[in-house]
Each structure stands twice: as structure tokens, then as C-alpha cells.
């Protein structure tokens, strides 16, 4: 479903702890998701596949956030990170969610700030029922508006909402209420629905969420199973027509780099997830990766296919026994992605005819191999490839021999925090730098018009980097804490498809007069 992007934007100017609850329950079900979030599949990391529950705590999340940056993953677009069902909060006697300080001593807001300052976005986890899946944390049932308000106060940007302990609940009404509650809480948050395919969310969830699990869990904590992961990919493949910008089929977090998989299996799974425009949420231990795992997870040519602005999910166009050809994934520059996947116990020599992938057989096409990073051609009629056991050939075919990488946005921070020295009039400033790791030059990001009177944001450009300078004037401001969420949009990139909106928090503290 295509949605209109508007630059009309939301600013929430909030004195500390003052999130607005205006007309929460009245909010209309009719709005679409014009929030501009995840217009390409979300990329990030979640702990569940590797760690399960017990090892999750503040130190692990911070170490992983550090590793995500250090390994180069941040540089190619991985952004969302945070605890899964990590025993992060409980409900207190006032029925409010409170951080489990034993495990997360900085508090869930403190961890969010740590993550935002690294140029990452903050992901949390909850459940639509009475309790989370292992009954270790409260679910949102009956407290949807209160809990979403708390998630907003913690400055969460992405919430995975599980479907355990939901006996008797109507799935569409429940997830709609949660979306309404988030909207009322006034913070843009990516909604990741996790009903494992229950209720066929692909048919209705695009108006209340940004991605939905299509299958059961890909693995138990700590060990990946090749057959299970492949089965999940094939189940998800069938649903290709339901995915698109801002609304994605989610075949679960990646198992790349976990125990139980060979290098070729890792490469195959990563390629399948890229072809299916699936969320790239790594699930391995980022602190301890082999060179091969890093090379696979950071292959920007494969990631460029996943992050293509057209947001089309590829699918199987031909199957010969245990060899499948995946195509149906046109890319923004007029090229097409093609994947040959060999599940045989012996290597396969495969001929791809251009007619297999919907191209005129007389066309002379260049072929780029996205794993060997070599271009050949032009080829007419088709091309032959050799594919190893449990391996892939991931290709891009194009009328030109240029293979530009789709825009990939990386910010140096999502948090501006400024403090005046006293209540005398002052001007303060801090920058956010947004880099584009893709090939094309991006027009200037446009900042929303409605900013609070104390904040001005200007944008300047230097090569593939754009700097958003946040200037604050404290003139006329009383002692207090001020907060705004700034939105910037890039609606006319070379791909013609609006990019995901960039949001970040600005905090200002004006202390007592000296
Ligand atoms: C469900 C989800 C998993 C994980 C666990 C946590 O099984 O599908 O991804 O979040 O719950 O208990």
C-alpha cells in the first residue's frame, strides 16, 4: 500500500514528564501511518536468538551497541538496538511500568540516551496480553495507553509486541488499540507485531504497524538450525505481495553468525532476507564475530538490495528440484535483483534465461555478482552460474554497467542535549550529522516547519554528509526542562521514493538564575 508522505509534522514540546495525552481515547482509527517510519526494512539487533532471557541486562545491551558501531555494522545502516524479553520492567502498585533497576541500573530512559548518543535507535519489547511469553514481565492488556506513554517517556523508537497470554483477545482490535495508544502518547515508534503469523497480520496490519512476524521463532536461544531457517524463508516468500514501504513481512531475526551454520549457509540466509526485503535484525553476539560473519552482515551491495526504496519483496520465479531462482525485485535504478539458491547436496550449474525473470531475451545486460563484487557482460538471452552446496549466487542485472547503491542513512547521534548556564538570554547550538552511504547525492533534508520558539534547525551539505545545526535561544524561557522531537524528511531523492523520516530528540535545561 502506498502512503502519502507529508512534511506536515509533529513536534511535541514537552516540559519534563509532560507528555500530552490529549484526546487519547478519542483518536480516530482512520489515520494512516504517515509517520514516515521504516520506509525501507528496519535494520538493527535484538538479543533473543543468541541470548534468550537470562543474560540480558544493561551491560550486555551497551556492549552490543558499542560492538555494533565498532564492527562497522552501524556504518552500513544497522540502527535499532535494545533488550527483547529481558526482564526490563515490572508494574508497580500504581500500575505504572518501572525499570528493573537491578538489571538496568541507568534506567530504561538512561539506556535509551546511551543508544541515541551513538547514532542508534532504541528498541524495547512488550506483549499484547497479560504477561510476556515467559511470564517474566507484564503485558499491556488493560494498560495500553499508560504503557505506551511510558515507552514514549523512555524514548523508545521501536517496540516489538508479542502475542503471548492473549486468550480471548481479538487480534485486530488489540493491535489497533496499541497503535492508537502509541499515537496518543505522541512519540513516533516503529510497531513490530509478533503474532508469528496468527491472525494473518499481512492482511490488515499495515494501518496499525510497520512489520509483522509471518512465522514461528527461527531458533531457540543460542543455536541456529539451517532447515528451520530455510523453512521460514519459504513460508515468508509466499506473502510477497503484502510487503512495501513502511509495512514489511518479518520472517524473524537473523541467525547469521550463530553456532550451527556454515559460511555458505550464513551467506544464503542473508541473501534470502535481502531479496525478501525482510527486516535485517541481527541476532548473533556482535562482540564476538568471525571475519566472515562481519563480511556477510556488512555487504553493502546486498544491503542495498534490501534497502531499495521501491520496497518490493522478491519471490521464487522458477524452481528445479532443490534449486530455486528468486526475482521479481526491480530496483530503483532500473536494474533487477536475482538470486539462485542451491539446496542440493551437490554444486549446481544453473542457466537463468532473461525470460525467467521477465526480461526480453534480446536485451544485452550487465551482471553484477553481489558477493564476488565483479561485473560481467553484456549478456544476451541469459547467464549461467555455478552455485555451491547450500549457497547462492546473488546478482543484479542492468542495461548499464553502473550498479549504484540505494541510499543508506547513518546518523552520528539522535540526541541533542543542551544546558544554559542560567536564565539570562543565551544562544546554544549542537549538530546532528546524517551521512548517506549509498551512491547518490541526496537533496537537502527538510526540517518540519513547526518547531518550538526556542529552537531553530538549519541544514547544510558537504559531500555525502548533511549537518543539522540546532540553535537554541533561551530568550524569554523560564527555569525548566524543555523537549522537542525534530523530524526531517527527504522526499525527492534520485529514486523518486520518499526516504524514511529522520527523528531525533532535543533536550534543553534552563536552570535557576544565579
Ligand atoms: C516469542 C518471540 C521471540 C522472543 C520470545 C521472548 O517467542 O517470537 O522472538 O521475543 O517470545 O520470550
PDB file of C-alpha atoms in Angstrom, residues 126-248:
ATOM      1  CA  UNK A 126       6.370  -5.931  25.321  1.00  0.00           C
ATOM      2  CA  UNK A 127       3.339  -8.135  24.855  1.00  0.00           C
ATOM      3  CA  UNK A 128      -0.284  -7.592  23.858  1.00  0.00           C
ATOM      4  CA  UNK A 129      -1.604  -9.969  26.540  1.00  0.00           C
ATOM      5  CA  UNK A 130      -1.491 -10.074  30.305  1.00  0.00           C
ATOM      6  CA  UNK A 131       2.118 -11.247  30.524  1.00  0.00           C
ATOM      7  CA  UNK A 132       5.096 -11.683  28.199  1.00  0.00           C
ATOM      8  CA  UNK A 133       5.914 -15.138  26.809  1.00  0.00           C
ATOM      9  CA  UNK A 134       7.921 -16.499  29.723  1.00  0.00           C
ATOM     10  CA  UNK A 135       5.609 -14.672  32.151  1.00  0.00           C
ATOM     11  CA  UNK A 136       8.593 -12.628  33.327  1.00  0.00           C
ATOM     12  CA  UNK A 137       7.193  -9.192  32.517  1.00  0.00           C
ATOM     13  CA  UNK A 138       3.750  -7.576  32.456  1.00  0.00           C
ATOM     14  CA  UNK A 139       1.916  -7.354  29.139  1.00  0.00           C
ATOM     15  CA  UNK A 140      -0.019  -4.299  28.029  1.00  0.00           C
ATOM     16  CA  UNK A 141      -3.552  -5.711  28.281  1.00  0.00           C
ATOM     17  CA  UNK A 142      -5.741  -3.187  30.101  1.00  0.00           C
ATOM     18  CA  UNK A 143      -2.869  -0.674  30.299  1.00  0.00           C
ATOM     19  CA  UNK A 144      -2.293   0.046  26.638  1.00  0.00           C
ATOM     20  CA  UNK A 145      -2.451   3.861  26.907  1.00  0.00           C
ATOM     21  CA  UNK A 146      -0.450   4.020  30.138  1.00  0.00           C
ATOM     22  CA  UNK A 147       2.247   1.667  28.867  1.00  0.00           C
ATOM     23  CA  UNK A 148       2.682   3.393  25.521  1.00  0.00           C
ATOM     24  CA  UNK A 149       3.022   6.665  27.405  1.00  0.00           C
ATOM     25  CA  UNK A 150       5.782   5.097  29.483  1.00  0.00           C
ATOM     26  CA  UNK A 151       7.540   3.739  26.374  1.00  0.00           C
ATOM     27  CA  UNK A 152       7.439   7.285  24.996  1.00  0.00           C
ATOM     28  CA  UNK A 153       8.949   8.643  28.228  1.00  0.00           C
ATOM     29  CA  UNK A 154      11.726   6.090  27.964  1.00  0.00           C
ATOM     30  CA  UNK A 155      12.241   7.477  24.446  1.00  0.00           C
ATOM     31  CA  UNK A 156      11.789   4.178  22.756  1.00  0.00           C
ATOM     32  CA  UNK A 157      11.769   4.257  18.933  1.00  0.00           C
ATOM     33  CA  UNK A 158      10.761   0.657  18.150  1.00  0.00           C
ATOM     34  CA  UNK A 159       8.636  -1.762  20.095  1.00  0.00           C
ATOM     35  CA  UNK A 160       8.210  -5.455  19.421  1.00  0.00           C
ATOM     36  CA  UNK A 161       4.783  -6.507  20.688  1.00  0.00           C
ATOM     37  CA  UNK A 162       4.433 -10.236  21.307  1.00  0.00           C
ATOM     38  CA  UNK A 163       1.185 -12.229  21.309  1.00  0.00           C
ATOM     39  CA  UNK A 164       1.535 -14.491  24.355  1.00  0.00           C
ATOM     40  CA  UNK A 165      -1.122 -14.784  27.092  1.00  0.00           C
ATOM     41  CA  UNK A 166      -3.815 -13.246  24.915  1.00  0.00           C
ATOM     42  CA  UNK A 167      -6.634 -15.769  25.462  1.00  0.00           C
ATOM     43  CA  UNK A 168      -9.916 -14.389  24.197  1.00  0.00           C
ATOM     44  CA  UNK A 169      -8.408 -11.195  22.762  1.00  0.00           C
ATOM     45  CA  UNK A 170      -9.362 -10.028  19.283  1.00  0.00           C
ATOM     46  CA  UNK A 171      -6.068  -9.613  17.491  1.00  0.00           C
ATOM     47  CA  UNK A 172      -7.062  -6.750  15.192  1.00  0.00           C
ATOM     48  CA  UNK A 173      -8.746  -4.763  17.962  1.00  0.00           C
ATOM     49  CA  UNK A 174      -5.822  -5.330  20.305  1.00  0.00           C
ATOM     50  CA  UNK A 175      -3.066  -4.196  17.946  1.00  0.00           C
ATOM     51  CA  UNK A 176      -5.257  -1.281  16.763  1.00  0.00           C
ATOM     52  CA  UNK A 177      -5.674  -0.136  20.360  1.00  0.00           C
ATOM     53  CA  UNK A 178      -1.933  -0.351  20.918  1.00  0.00           C
ATOM     54  CA  UNK A 179      -1.297   1.720  17.843  1.00  0.00           C
ATOM     55  CA  UNK A 180      -3.870   4.294  18.949  1.00  0.00           C
ATOM     56  CA  UNK A 181      -2.213   4.364  22.370  1.00  0.00           C
ATOM     57  CA  UNK A 182       1.203   5.000  20.840  1.00  0.00           C
ATOM     58  CA  UNK A 183      -0.231   7.731  18.645  1.00  0.00           C
ATOM     59  CA  UNK A 184      -1.808   9.340  21.698  1.00  0.00           C
ATOM     60  CA  UNK A 185       1.487   9.162  23.577  1.00  0.00           C
ATOM     61  CA  UNK A 186       2.923  11.473  20.951  1.00  0.00           C
ATOM     62  CA  UNK A 187       6.157   9.732  20.040  1.00  0.00           C
ATOM     63  CA  UNK A 188       6.788   8.100  16.653  1.00  0.00           C
ATOM     64  CA  UNK A 189       7.552   4.441  17.381  1.00  0.00           C
ATOM     65  CA  UNK A 190       8.017   1.587  14.939  1.00  0.00           C
ATOM     66  CA  UNK A 191       5.475  -1.128  15.772  1.00  0.00           C
ATOM     67  CA  UNK A 192       6.773  -4.656  15.251  1.00  0.00           C
ATOM     68  CA  UNK A 193       3.836  -7.060  15.632  1.00  0.00           C
ATOM     69  CA  UNK A 194       4.854 -10.512  16.779  1.00  0.00           C
ATOM     70  CA  UNK A 195       1.937 -12.938  16.425  1.00  0.00           C
ATOM     71  CA  UNK A 196       4.037 -15.471  14.442  1.00  0.00           C
ATOM     72  CA  UNK A 197       1.512 -15.354  11.576  1.00  0.00           C
ATOM     73  CA  UNK A 198      -1.516 -15.841  13.854  1.00  0.00           C
ATOM     74  CA  UNK A 199      -4.415 -13.730  12.537  1.00  0.00           C
ATOM     75  CA  UNK A 200      -2.724 -13.258   9.124  1.00  0.00           C
ATOM     76  CA  UNK A 201      -1.467  -9.761  10.012  1.00  0.00           C
ATOM     77  CA  UNK A 202      -0.222  -9.131   6.460  1.00  0.00           C
ATOM     78  CA  UNK A 203      -3.898  -8.703   5.516  1.00  0.00           C
ATOM     79  CA  UNK A 204      -4.719  -5.909   7.978  1.00  0.00           C
ATOM     80  CA  UNK A 205      -1.746  -4.711   9.995  1.00  0.00           C
ATOM     81  CA  UNK A 206      -0.317  -2.101   7.598  1.00  0.00           C
ATOM     82  CA  UNK A 207      -2.578   0.545   9.111  1.00  0.00           C
ATOM     83  CA  UNK A 208      -1.526  -0.212  12.702  1.00  0.00           C
ATOM     84  CA  UNK A 209       2.059  -1.407  12.450  1.00  0.00           C
ATOM     85  CA  UNK A 210       5.213  -1.319  10.387  1.00  0.00           C
ATOM     86  CA  UNK A 211       6.167  -5.004  10.335  1.00  0.00           C
ATOM     87  CA  UNK A 212       4.671  -8.284  11.429  1.00  0.00           C
ATOM     88  CA  UNK A 213       6.122 -11.677  12.091  1.00  0.00           C
ATOM     89  CA  UNK A 214       4.908 -14.141   9.481  1.00  0.00           C
ATOM     90  CA  UNK A 215       6.221 -17.342  11.096  1.00  0.00           C
ATOM     91  CA  UNK A 216       7.179 -19.051  14.345  1.00  0.00           C
ATOM     92  CA  UNK A 217      10.538 -18.480  16.035  1.00  0.00           C
ATOM     93  CA  UNK A 218      13.519 -19.094  13.789  1.00  0.00           C
ATOM     94  CA  UNK A 219      15.524 -20.820  16.526  1.00  0.00           C
ATOM     95  CA  UNK A 220      15.752 -21.496  20.222  1.00  0.00           C
ATOM     96  CA  UNK A 221      18.257 -19.270  22.032  1.00  0.00           C
ATOM     97  CA  UNK A 222      21.912 -19.980  21.271  1.00  0.00           C
ATOM     98  CA  UNK A 223      21.813 -22.321  18.280  1.00  0.00           C
ATOM     99  CA  UNK A 224      20.597 -21.929  14.722  1.00  0.00           C
ATOM    100  CA  UNK A 225      19.110 -24.767  12.678  1.00  0.00           C
ATOM    101  CA  UNK A 226      19.638 -24.491   8.937  1.00  0.00           C
ATOM    102  CA  UNK A 227      16.476 -26.417   7.949  1.00  0.00           C
ATOM    103  CA  UNK A 228      14.277 -24.324  10.261  1.00  0.00           C
ATOM    104  CA  UNK A 229      15.636 -21.057   8.927  1.00  0.00           C
ATOM    105  CA  UNK A 230      15.147 -22.159   5.310  1.00  0.00           C
ATOM    106  CA  UNK A 231      11.594 -23.365   6.016  1.00  0.00           C
ATOM    107  CA  UNK A 232      10.792 -19.952   7.465  1.00  0.00           C
ATOM    108  CA  UNK A 233      12.185 -18.209   4.392  1.00  0.00           C
ATOM    109  CA  UNK A 234       9.990 -20.299   2.097  1.00  0.00           C
ATOM    110  CA  UNK A 235       6.862 -19.618   4.214  1.00  0.00           C
ATOM    111  CA  UNK A 236       7.577 -15.905   4.142  1.00  0.00           C
ATOM    112  CA  UNK A 237       8.238 -15.941   0.393  1.00  0.00           C
ATOM    113  CA  UNK A 238       4.590 -16.739  -0.356  1.00  0.00           C
ATOM    114  CA  UNK A 239       3.464 -13.468   1.194  1.00  0.00           C
ATOM    115  CA  UNK A 240       5.499 -11.245  -1.096  1.00  0.00           C
ATOM    116  CA  UNK A 241       2.625  -9.168  -2.369  1.00  0.00           C
ATOM    117  CA  UNK A 242       1.845  -7.799   1.112  1.00  0.00           C
ATOM    118  CA  UNK A 243       5.175  -6.069   1.732  1.00  0.00           C
ATOM    119  CA  UNK A 244       6.043  -2.500   0.787  1.00  0.00           C
ATOM    120  CA  UNK A 245       7.485   0.765   2.090  1.00  0.00           C
ATOM    121  CA  UNK A 246       6.617   1.131   5.781  1.00  0.00           C
ATOM    122  CA  UNK A 247       4.888  -2.276   6.045  1.00  0.00           C
ATOM    123  CA  UNK A 248       7.020  -5.403   5.990  1.00  0.00           C
TER     124      UNK A 248
END
